[in-house]
CSV table of C-alpha atoms and ligand atoms in Angstrom, one decimal:
chain,number,residue,atom,x,y,z
M,1,UNK,CA,34.6,-59.8,58.0
M,2,UNK,CA,37.2,-58.5,56.1
M,3,UNK,CA,37.4,-55.7,53.6
M,4,UNK,CA,37.8,-57.8,50.7
M,5,UNK,CA,34.6,-59.9,51.9
M,6,UNK,CA,32.6,-56.9,51.9
M,7,UNK,CA,33.1,-56.9,47.9
M,8,UNK,CA,35.9,-57.6,45.9
M,9,UNK,CA,38.6,-54.9,46.0
M,10,UNK,CA,37.9,-54.3,41.9
M,11,UNK,CA,34.5,-53.8,42.2
M,12,UNK,CA,34.7,-51.4,45.3
M,13,UNK,CA,33.5,-48.2,44.3
M,14,UNK,CA,34.6,-46.5,47.6
M,15,UNK,CA,31.0,-45.3,48.0
M,16,UNK,CA,31.4,-45.6,51.8
M,17,UNK,CA,28.1,-47.3,52.5
M,18,UNK,CA,29.5,-49.4,54.7
M,19,UNK,CA,31.5,-47.3,56.6
M,20,UNK,CA,28.4,-45.2,57.2
M,21,UNK,CA,26.5,-48.3,58.2
M,22,UNK,CA,28.7,-49.9,60.5
M,23,UNK,CA,27.0,-50.2,64.3
M,24,UNK,CA,30.3,-50.6,65.6
M,25,UNK,CA,32.4,-47.8,63.5
M,26,UNK,CA,35.1,-50.6,63.0
M,27,UNK,CA,35.7,-49.7,59.3
M,28,UNK,CA,37.9,-47.3,58.3
M,29,UNK,CA,38.8,-46.4,54.6
M,30,UNK,CA,42.8,-47.0,53.7
M,31,UNK,CA,44.7,-46.0,50.7
M,32,UNK,CA,45.5,-49.2,48.4
M,33,UNK,CA,46.1,-48.9,44.4
M,34,UNK,CA,46.9,-45.4,43.4
M,35,UNK,CA,46.3,-44.1,46.9
M,36,UNK,CA,42.3,-44.8,46.1
M,37,UNK,CA,40.5,-45.8,49.5
M,38,UNK,CA,39.1,-49.1,50.3
M,39,UNK,CA,37.3,-50.2,53.5
M,40,UNK,CA,39.2,-52.0,56.1
M,41,UNK,CA,37.7,-53.8,59.1
M,42,UNK,CA,39.0,-53.6,62.7
M,43,UNK,CA,38.7,-57.6,63.6
M,44,UNK,CA,38.7,-56.7,67.3
M,45,UNK,CA,35.8,-54.4,67.0
M,46,UNK,CA,33.7,-56.2,64.3
M,47,UNK,CA,30.8,-58.4,65.6
M,48,UNK,CA,30.1,-60.0,62.4
M,49,UNK,CA,26.7,-58.7,61.9
M,50,UNK,CA,27.6,-58.4,58.0
M,51,UNK,CA,25.4,-55.1,57.5
M,52,UNK,CA,28.5,-53.8,55.7
M,53,UNK,CA,28.2,-56.9,52.9
M,54,UNK,CA,24.2,-56.4,52.9
M,55,UNK,CA,24.4,-52.6,52.5
M,56,UNK,CA,27.0,-52.8,49.4
M,57,UNK,CA,25.9,-51.8,46.5
M,58,UNK,CA,28.0,-54.2,44.5
M,59,UNK,CA,26.0,-56.9,46.4
M,60,UNK,CA,22.4,-55.9,46.1
M,61,UNK,CA,22.2,-54.1,42.6
M,62,UNK,CA,19.8,-51.2,42.6
M,63,UNK,CA,17.0,-51.1,39.8
M,64,UNK,CA,17.8,-48.9,37.0
M,65,UNK,CA,15.7,-46.8,34.9
M,66,UNK,CA,15.8,-45.3,31.1
M,67,UNK,CA,15.2,-41.7,30.9
M,68,UNK,CA,11.8,-40.2,30.4
M,69,UNK,CA,13.3,-37.7,27.8
M,70,UNK,CA,16.1,-35.5,27.5
M,71,UNK,CA,16.8,-31.9,27.8
M,72,UNK,CA,19.6,-29.4,26.9
M,73,UNK,CA,19.8,-26.7,29.3
M,74,UNK,CA,21.4,-24.0,31.2
M,75,UNK,CA,20.6,-21.6,34.4
M,76,UNK,CA,18.3,-18.6,33.2
M,77,UNK,CA,20.4,-16.4,35.3
M,78,UNK,CA,23.4,-15.5,33.4
M,79,UNK,CA,25.9,-15.0,36.3
M,80,UNK,CA,24.9,-18.6,37.7
M,81,UNK,CA,25.4,-20.0,34.3
M,82,UNK,CA,28.8,-18.5,33.7
M,83,UNK,CA,30.0,-19.6,37.2
M,84,UNK,CA,29.1,-23.2,36.8
M,85,UNK,CA,30.6,-26.1,35.0
M,86,UNK,CA,28.2,-27.2,32.3
M,87,UNK,CA,25.0,-25.5,32.1
M,88,UNK,CA,24.4,-25.2,36.2
M,89,UNK,CA,21.7,-27.5,36.1
M,90,UNK,CA,23.1,-28.8,39.7
M,91,UNK,CA,23.0,-25.5,41.0
M,92,UNK,CA,19.6,-24.5,39.7
M,93,UNK,CA,18.0,-27.9,41.4
M,94,UNK,CA,19.7,-27.0,44.7
M,95,UNK,CA,18.2,-23.5,44.7
M,96,UNK,CA,14.7,-24.8,43.9
M,97,UNK,CA,15.2,-27.2,47.2
M,98,UNK,CA,16.5,-24.6,49.3
M,99,UNK,CA,13.5,-22.4,48.4
M,100,UNK,CA,11.5,-24.9,49.2
M,101,UNK,CA,12.9,-25.2,52.9
M,102,UNK,CA,15.2,-28.0,52.1
M,103,UNK,CA,18.8,-28.9,52.1
M,104,UNK,CA,21.3,-29.8,49.9
M,105,UNK,CA,24.2,-32.4,50.1
M,106,UNK,CA,27.1,-32.1,47.2
M,107,UNK,CA,30.9,-31.8,47.0
M,108,UNK,CA,32.9,-28.8,48.1
M,109,UNK,CA,36.3,-28.0,47.3
M,110,UNK,CA,37.7,-26.6,50.5
M,111,UNK,CA,40.8,-24.5,51.6
M,112,UNK,CA,43.4,-27.1,52.8
M,113,UNK,CA,43.0,-29.3,49.6
M,114,UNK,CA,39.9,-31.0,51.0
M,115,UNK,CA,37.0,-32.2,48.8
M,116,UNK,CA,34.2,-33.5,50.9
M,117,UNK,CA,30.5,-34.0,50.7
M,118,UNK,CA,28.8,-31.2,52.6
M,119,UNK,CA,25.5,-30.3,53.7
M,120,UNK,CA,24.2,-26.8,52.6
M,121,UNK,CA,20.9,-25.1,53.9
M,122,UNK,CA,21.2,-21.6,52.4
M,123,UNK,CA,21.1,-20.0,48.9
M,124,UNK,CA,24.5,-18.1,49.7
M,125,UNK,CA,26.6,-21.0,50.5
M,126,UNK,CA,25.5,-23.1,47.3
M,127,UNK,CA,28.5,-21.3,45.8
M,128,UNK,CA,30.8,-23.9,47.5
M,129,UNK,CA,29.4,-26.8,45.6
M,130,UNK,CA,29.7,-25.1,42.1
M,131,UNK,CA,32.2,-26.8,39.7
M,132,UNK,CA,33.2,-30.2,38.9
M,133,UNK,CA,36.0,-31.4,41.1
M,134,UNK,CA,37.8,-33.9,39.1
M,135,UNK,CA,38.8,-36.4,42.1
M,136,UNK,CA,36.9,-38.6,44.5
M,137,UNK,CA,34.8,-36.8,46.8
M,138,UNK,CA,35.1,-37.8,50.8
M,139,UNK,CA,31.5,-39.0,51.8
M,140,UNK,CA,32.5,-39.2,55.5
M,141,UNK,CA,29.3,-39.8,57.4
M,142,UNK,CA,27.1,-37.9,55.0
M,143,UNK,CA,24.9,-40.8,54.3
M,144,UNK,CA,23.8,-41.0,58.1
M,145,UNK,CA,23.1,-37.3,58.0
M,146,UNK,CA,20.9,-37.6,55.1
M,147,UNK,CA,19.0,-40.2,56.9
M,148,UNK,CA,18.4,-37.6,59.6
M,149,UNK,CA,17.3,-35.0,57.8
M,150,UNK,CA,14.7,-37.2,55.8
M,151,UNK,CA,13.7,-38.4,59.2
M,152,UNK,CA,12.8,-34.9,60.2
M,153,UNK,CA,10.8,-34.4,56.9
M,154,UNK,CA,13.3,-31.8,55.4
M,155,UNK,CA,13.2,-32.0,51.7
M,156,UNK,CA,16.8,-33.3,50.7
M,157,UNK,CA,18.4,-33.2,47.5
M,158,UNK,CA,21.7,-35.5,47.1
M,159,UNK,CA,24.2,-34.7,44.4
M,160,UNK,CA,27.0,-37.0,43.6
M,161,UNK,CA,28.6,-39.5,41.0
M,162,UNK,CA,26.3,-42.6,40.3
M,163,UNK,CA,28.0,-44.9,42.6
M,164,UNK,CA,27.6,-42.3,45.4
M,165,UNK,CA,23.9,-42.0,44.7
M,166,UNK,CA,23.5,-45.8,44.6
M,167,UNK,CA,25.6,-45.9,48.0
M,168,UNK,CA,23.2,-43.7,49.5
M,169,UNK,CA,19.9,-45.4,48.3
M,170,UNK,CA,21.7,-48.8,49.7
M,171,UNK,CA,22.5,-47.2,53.0
M,172,UNK,CA,19.0,-46.0,53.3
M,173,UNK,CA,17.2,-49.0,52.3
M,174,UNK,CA,14.1,-47.7,51.1
M,175,UNK,CA,12.5,-44.9,49.0
M,176,UNK,CA,11.7,-41.5,50.7
M,177,UNK,CA,9.3,-39.1,48.9
M,178,UNK,CA,11.4,-36.1,50.4
M,179,UNK,CA,14.6,-37.5,48.6
M,180,UNK,CA,16.1,-36.1,45.2
M,181,UNK,CA,19.1,-37.9,44.0
M,182,UNK,CA,20.9,-36.2,41.1
M,183,UNK,CA,23.9,-38.1,39.7
M,184,UNK,CA,26.6,-36.9,37.4
M,185,UNK,CA,27.6,-38.6,34.4
M,186,UNK,CA,31.2,-39.7,34.9
M,187,UNK,CA,34.1,-41.2,33.5
M,188,UNK,CA,35.7,-42.1,36.5
M,189,UNK,CA,37.5,-40.3,39.8
M,190,UNK,CA,41.3,-40.2,40.7
M,191,UNK,CA,42.0,-40.4,44.6
M,192,UNK,CA,42.3,-37.1,46.7
M,193,UNK,CA,46.0,-38.3,47.9
M,194,UNK,CA,47.1,-38.6,44.1
M,195,UNK,CA,46.2,-34.7,43.5
M,196,UNK,CA,47.6,-33.6,46.7
M,197,UNK,CA,50.9,-35.0,46.0
M,198,UNK,CA,50.8,-33.5,42.5
M,199,UNK,CA,49.6,-30.2,44.1
M,200,UNK,CA,52.2,-30.0,46.6
M,201,UNK,CA,54.8,-30.9,44.1
M,202,UNK,CA,53.8,-28.1,41.5
M,203,UNK,CA,53.5,-25.3,44.1
M,204,UNK,CA,56.0,-26.6,46.3
M,205,UNK,CA,53.6,-27.0,49.1
M,206,UNK,CA,51.9,-23.5,48.6
M,207,UNK,CA,48.6,-24.9,46.9
M,208,UNK,CA,45.7,-24.4,49.1
M,209,UNK,CA,42.7,-24.4,47.0
M,210,UNK,CA,41.9,-25.5,43.0
M,211,UNK,CA,39.3,-25.6,40.5
M,212,UNK,CA,39.4,-27.8,37.4
M,213,UNK,CA,36.9,-26.0,35.1
M,214,UNK,CA,35.1,-23.1,34.0
M,215,UNK,CA,32.8,-23.4,31.5
M,216,UNK,CA,34.3,-25.3,28.6
M,217,UNK,CA,37.7,-24.0,29.7
M,218,UNK,CA,39.1,-27.5,31.0
M,219,UNK,CA,42.3,-26.0,33.3
M,220,UNK,CA,43.6,-26.5,36.4
M,221,UNK,CA,43.9,-23.2,38.7
M,222,UNK,CA,45.6,-23.5,41.8
M,223,UNK,CA,45.6,-20.9,44.4
M,224,UNK,CA,47.5,-20.2,47.7
M,225,UNK,CA,46.2,-19.2,51.1
M,226,UNK,CA,46.1,-15.7,50.1
M,227,UNK,CA,43.6,-16.7,47.1
M,228,UNK,CA,46.3,-15.6,44.5
M,229,UNK,CA,46.3,-17.8,41.6
M,230,UNK,CA,49.8,-19.5,41.4
M,231,UNK,CA,49.4,-22.0,38.6
M,232,UNK,CA,47.2,-22.4,35.5
M,233,UNK,CA,47.6,-25.3,32.8
M,234,UNK,CA,44.8,-25.9,30.5
M,235,UNK,CA,44.6,-29.5,29.6
M,236,UNK,CA,44.0,-29.2,25.7
M,237,UNK,CA,46.0,-26.2,25.0
M,238,UNK,CA,48.8,-27.3,27.1
M,239,UNK,CA,48.6,-31.0,26.3
M,240,UNK,CA,50.4,-33.3,28.7
M,241,UNK,CA,52.1,-30.1,30.6
M,242,UNK,CA,50.0,-31.1,34.0
M,243,UNK,CA,50.5,-34.7,34.4
M,244,UNK,CA,47.4,-35.2,36.8
M,245,UNK,CA,44.5,-33.7,34.7
M,246,UNK,CA,46.1,-35.1,31.6
M,247,UNK,CA,46.4,-38.6,33.2
M,248,UNK,CA,42.8,-38.1,34.3
M,249,UNK,CA,41.5,-36.9,30.8
M,250,UNK,CA,43.4,-40.2,29.5
M,251,UNK,CA,41.8,-42.6,31.9
M,252,UNK,CA,44.9,-43.9,33.8
M,253,UNK,CA,44.2,-43.0,37.4
M,254,UNK,CA,40.7,-44.0,38.3
M,255,UNK,CA,39.4,-46.4,40.6
M,256,UNK,CA,39.7,-49.9,39.2
M,257,UNK,CA,35.7,-50.2,39.7
M,258,UNK,CA,35.5,-47.2,37.0
M,259,UNK,CA,36.6,-49.6,34.2
M,260,UNK,CA,33.6,-51.6,35.1
M,261,UNK,CA,31.2,-49.2,36.2
M,262,UNK,CA,27.4,-50.5,36.2
M,263,UNK,CA,26.0,-47.2,36.0
M,264,UNK,CA,27.9,-46.0,32.7
M,265,UNK,CA,24.7,-46.9,30.8
M,266,UNK,CA,21.6,-45.1,29.7
M,267,UNK,CA,19.6,-46.6,32.8
M,268,UNK,CA,20.2,-44.7,35.8
M,269,UNK,CA,20.1,-45.0,39.6
M,270,UNK,CA,18.9,-41.8,40.7
M,271,UNK,CA,15.8,-39.0,39.8
M,272,UNK,CA,17.9,-37.0,37.2
M,273,UNK,CA,21.1,-37.5,35.7
M,274,UNK,CA,23.2,-34.4,34.6
M,275,UNK,CA,26.1,-34.2,32.5
M,276,UNK,CA,27.7,-32.3,29.3
M,277,UNK,CA,25.2,-32.2,26.5
M,278,UNK,CA,28.2,-33.5,24.3
M,279,UNK,CA,27.1,-34.0,20.4
M,280,UNK,CA,24.5,-31.5,20.6
M,281,UNK,CA,23.0,-30.8,17.3
M,282,UNK,CA,24.5,-27.2,16.0
M,283,UNK,CA,20.9,-26.5,14.6
M,284,UNK,CA,20.1,-25.9,18.4
M,285,UNK,CA,20.9,-22.3,19.6
M,286,UNK,CA,23.3,-22.7,22.5
M,287,UNK,CA,26.3,-21.0,24.2
M,288,UNK,CA,29.1,-23.7,23.0
M,289,UNK,CA,31.6,-21.6,24.6
M,290,UNK,CA,30.4,-21.5,28.1
M,291,UNK,CA,28.9,-25.0,28.0
M,292,UNK,CA,25.5,-26.8,28.1
M,293,UNK,CA,23.9,-29.3,30.5
M,294,UNK,CA,22.7,-32.3,29.4
M,295,UNK,CA,19.7,-33.3,31.5
M,296,UNK,CA,18.1,-36.6,32.0
M,297,UNK,CA,14.8,-36.9,34.0
M,298,UNK,CA,14.6,-40.5,35.2
M,299,UNK,CA,11.6,-40.5,37.5
M,300,UNK,CA,8.2,-38.3,37.6
M,301,UNK,CA,9.7,-36.9,40.8
M,302,UNK,CA,12.9,-35.6,38.9
M,303,UNK,CA,11.0,-34.5,36.0
M,304,UNK,CA,9.0,-32.2,38.0
M,305,UNK,CA,12.2,-30.9,39.8
M,306,UNK,CA,13.5,-29.9,36.4
M,307,UNK,CA,10.6,-28.3,35.1
M,308,UNK,CA,10.4,-26.3,38.6
M,309,UNK,CA,14.0,-25.0,38.3
M,310,UNK,CA,15.2,-21.8,36.9
M,311,UNK,CA,16.5,-23.3,33.5
M,312,UNK,CA,16.1,-22.7,29.8
M,313,UNK,CA,15.2,-26.3,28.4
M,314,UNK,CA,15.1,-27.5,25.0
M,315,UNK,CA,13.4,-30.7,24.7
M,316,UNK,CA,15.7,-33.4,22.7
M,317,UNK,CA,15.9,-37.1,22.3
M,318,UNK,CA,17.6,-39.5,24.8
M,319,UNK,CA,19.4,-41.3,22.0
M,320,UNK,CA,20.9,-37.9,20.8
M,321,UNK,CA,22.1,-37.4,24.6
M,322,UNK,CA,23.4,-41.1,24.7
M,323,UNK,CA,25.1,-40.9,21.2
M,324,UNK,CA,27.1,-37.9,22.4
M,325,UNK,CA,28.4,-39.2,25.5
M,326,UNK,CA,30.1,-42.4,25.9
M,327,UNK,CA,29.7,-42.6,29.5
M,328,UNK,CA,26.2,-43.1,28.7
M,329,UNK,CA,26.8,-46.3,26.6
M,330,UNK,CA,29.9,-47.9,28.5
M,331,UNK,CA,32.4,-47.5,31.3
M,332,UNK,CA,36.0,-46.0,30.4
M,333,UNK,CA,38.0,-48.7,28.7
M,334,UNK,CA,40.9,-50.2,30.4
M,335,UNK,CA,43.1,-50.0,27.3
M,336,UNK,CA,46.3,-51.9,26.9
M,337,UNK,CA,48.2,-48.4,27.8
M,338,UNK,CA,46.5,-48.4,31.2
M,339,UNK,CA,47.3,-51.9,31.8
M,340,UNK,CA,50.9,-51.0,31.3
M,341,UNK,CA,50.6,-48.0,33.4
M,342,UNK,CA,49.4,-50.2,36.3
M,343,UNK,CA,52.0,-52.6,35.9
M,344,UNK,CA,54.6,-49.8,35.9
M,345,UNK,CA,53.2,-48.0,38.8
M,346,UNK,CA,55.2,-49.6,41.8
M,347,UNK,CA,58.4,-49.1,39.7
M,348,UNK,CA,58.3,-45.6,38.3
M,349,UNK,CA,55.3,-44.0,40.4
M,350,UNK,CA,52.2,-42.7,38.9
M,351,UNK,CA,54.1,-39.5,36.9
M,352,UNK,CA,56.9,-41.3,35.4
M,353,UNK,CA,54.7,-44.2,34.4
M,354,UNK,CA,52.2,-42.3,32.6
M,355,UNK,CA,54.7,-40.4,30.5
M,356,UNK,CA,56.4,-43.7,29.4
M,357,UNK,CA,53.1,-45.0,28.2
M,358,UNK,CA,52.1,-41.7,26.3
M,359,UNK,CA,55.8,-41.4,25.2
M,360,UNK,CA,54.9,-41.7,21.5
M,361,UNK,CA,52.0,-39.3,21.6
M,362,UNK,CA,54.2,-36.5,23.4
M,363,UNK,CA,57.0,-37.4,21.0
M,364,UNK,CA,54.6,-36.9,18.2
M,365,UNK,CA,53.1,-33.6,19.5
M,366,UNK,CA,56.3,-32.3,20.8
M,367,UNK,CA,58.9,-33.1,18.0
M,368,UNK,CA,57.1,-34.4,14.8
M,369,UNK,CA,54.2,-31.9,14.6
M,370,UNK,CA,56.4,-29.1,15.0
M,371,UNK,CA,58.7,-30.1,12.5
M,372,UNK,CA,56.2,-30.9,10.0
M,373,UNK,CA,54.6,-27.6,10.6
M,374,UNK,CA,58.1,-26.2,9.7
M,375,UNK,CA,58.5,-27.9,6.6
M,376,UNK,CA,54.9,-27.4,5.7
M,377,UNK,CA,54.2,-31.1,5.2
H,401,FAD,C1,34.8,-36.9,38.2
H,401,FAD,C2,33.8,-36.4,37.6
H,401,FAD,C3,33.8,-37.2,36.0
H,401,FAD,C4,32.9,-36.3,35.1
H,401,FAD,N1,32.6,-37.0,33.9
H,401,FAD,C5,32.1,-36.4,32.9
H,401,FAD,C6,31.7,-37.2,31.8
H,401,FAD,O1,32.5,-38.2,31.4
H,401,FAD,N2,30.6,-36.7,31.0
H,401,FAD,C7,30.3,-35.8,31.2
H,401,FAD,O2,28.9,-35.4,30.4
H,401,FAD,N3,30.0,-35.3,32.6
H,401,FAD,C8,30.8,-35.5,33.5
H,401,FAD,N4,31.2,-34.9,34.5
H,401,FAD,C9,30.0,-34.1,35.1
H,401,FAD,C10,30.1,-32.5,34.7
H,401,FAD,O3,31.5,-32.3,34.7
H,401,FAD,C11,29.4,-31.3,35.5
H,401,FAD,O4,29.8,-32.0,36.8
H,401,FAD,C12,28.1,-31.9,35.4
H,401,FAD,O5,27.8,-31.3,34.0
H,401,FAD,C13,27.3,-30.6,36.4
H,401,FAD,O6,27.3,-29.4,35.7
H,401,FAD,P1,26.6,-28.2,36.5
H,401,FAD,O7,27.3,-27.0,35.6
H,401,FAD,O8,25.3,-28.7,36.4
H,401,FAD,O9,27.2,-28.2,38.0
H,401,FAD,P2,27.6,-27.3,38.9
H,401,FAD,O10,26.2,-26.1,39.1
H,401,FAD,O11,28.6,-26.5,38.6
H,401,FAD,O12,27.6,-27.8,40.1
H,401,FAD,C14,28.7,-29.0,40.3
H,401,FAD,C15,28.1,-30.1,41.1
H,401,FAD,O13,28.7,-31.4,40.9
H,401,FAD,C16,29.1,-31.8,42.4
H,401,FAD,N5,30.1,-32.7,42.1
H,401,FAD,C17,31.4,-31.5,41.6
H,401,FAD,N6,32.6,-32.7,41.8
H,401,FAD,C18,32.0,-33.4,42.3
H,401,FAD,C19,32.7,-34.9,42.7
H,401,FAD,N7,33.9,-34.9,42.8
H,401,FAD,N8,32.2,-35.6,43.1
H,401,FAD,C20,30.6,-35.7,43.5
H,401,FAD,N9,30.0,-34.6,43.2
H,401,FAD,C21,30.7,-33.5,42.6
H,401,FAD,C22,28.9,-30.7,43.0
H,401,FAD,O14,28.1,-31.4,44.3
H,401,FAD,C23,27.7,-29.7,42.5
H,401,FAD,O15,26.7,-30.0,43.0
H,401,FAD,C24,31.8,-35.3,35.4
H,401,FAD,C25,32.0,-34.7,36.9
H,401,FAD,C26,32.8,-35.2,37.9
H,401,FAD,C27,33.2,-34.6,39.1
């Protein structure tokens, strides 16, 4: 068995189901294009059992289901709401599960620039999961930890990208009544190595911790070991200043699989889908500055979790949610610019290739627009 026999490289989402299932632990994740991680099989240890191939969600597509309804919502506790990404739905679900004696698995941003899925069992530690990390989270051996918890009859909430939820479900191979899966609406993930290289460059190696969003303020904030903020760049107000964030927003640095993602559609693989409620009618009274969650219950179990959580909910139509959020309709587009970027990568590196591909837009923004403003034309 080789890595590309598990599934084709352009389809591999890096969900790590194969890595978790291998009985000989002979699969490692190694960097490929744009430093994204792909499975590599140690031929000396492999016994050709093909469990990695069988467990891959690319080879065995999960059944997907259309949402039961849609809610615009936010955490009813103002403090929790303001410290979350969109409306704090993920935090509200996590609190519900922990109050029931369960455990939560989600992506934590950790000092030392690590972004990995971790197990949280108490309310105080939930803060570690808060906030979107615009990078691919490291799953490690989390799926096998989830299985152990499920077998010990603990209630488990797993929060992740759709491909990670699919990876977990494929790995488990059967439904568990005590498992809740919540997936994020996702437009694609850059690799951790790409982010680390960038952070080290902009901070001369001082970066220790980062955040990507505070409500609707989409800004990269970088902190050093003492907790002092050493860098801030808002991706919209300071367009093109931060190359990592700009390239992420413009869809240049995702995995190849993100451009053909099978989960970027209204039908979903989890119990609840959450994201930003973009396109929410302005007749709905909500805090548009600090964000609003789009909450799509997919299963009855998911619906109950939504209703029992500390959320202020306004029922909307699924069509409104889907219309406002392109990731619920189709994957990110691999535009001609992205294709050119990928062919320039090996020669120029990611930063320079991105700037070259956006040169016309950067020129318009930095040169043409200020001239027009001055001339008032
Ligand atoms: C890479 C990425 C791309 C996204 N793209 C879109 C999009 O196109 N459209 C849209 O509507 N929403 C998108 N989102 C979702 C959105 O940014 C919020 O994460 C989501 O609405 C949850 O907000 P919240 O306030 O409920 O979460 P919070 O209460 O702030 O909690 C955040 C939750 O997200 C999980 N999480 C954070 N980062 C990651 C990660 N890298 N991998 C896996 N899980 C993670 C954490 O475990 C935590 O449970 C994206 C999120 C990510 C991470």
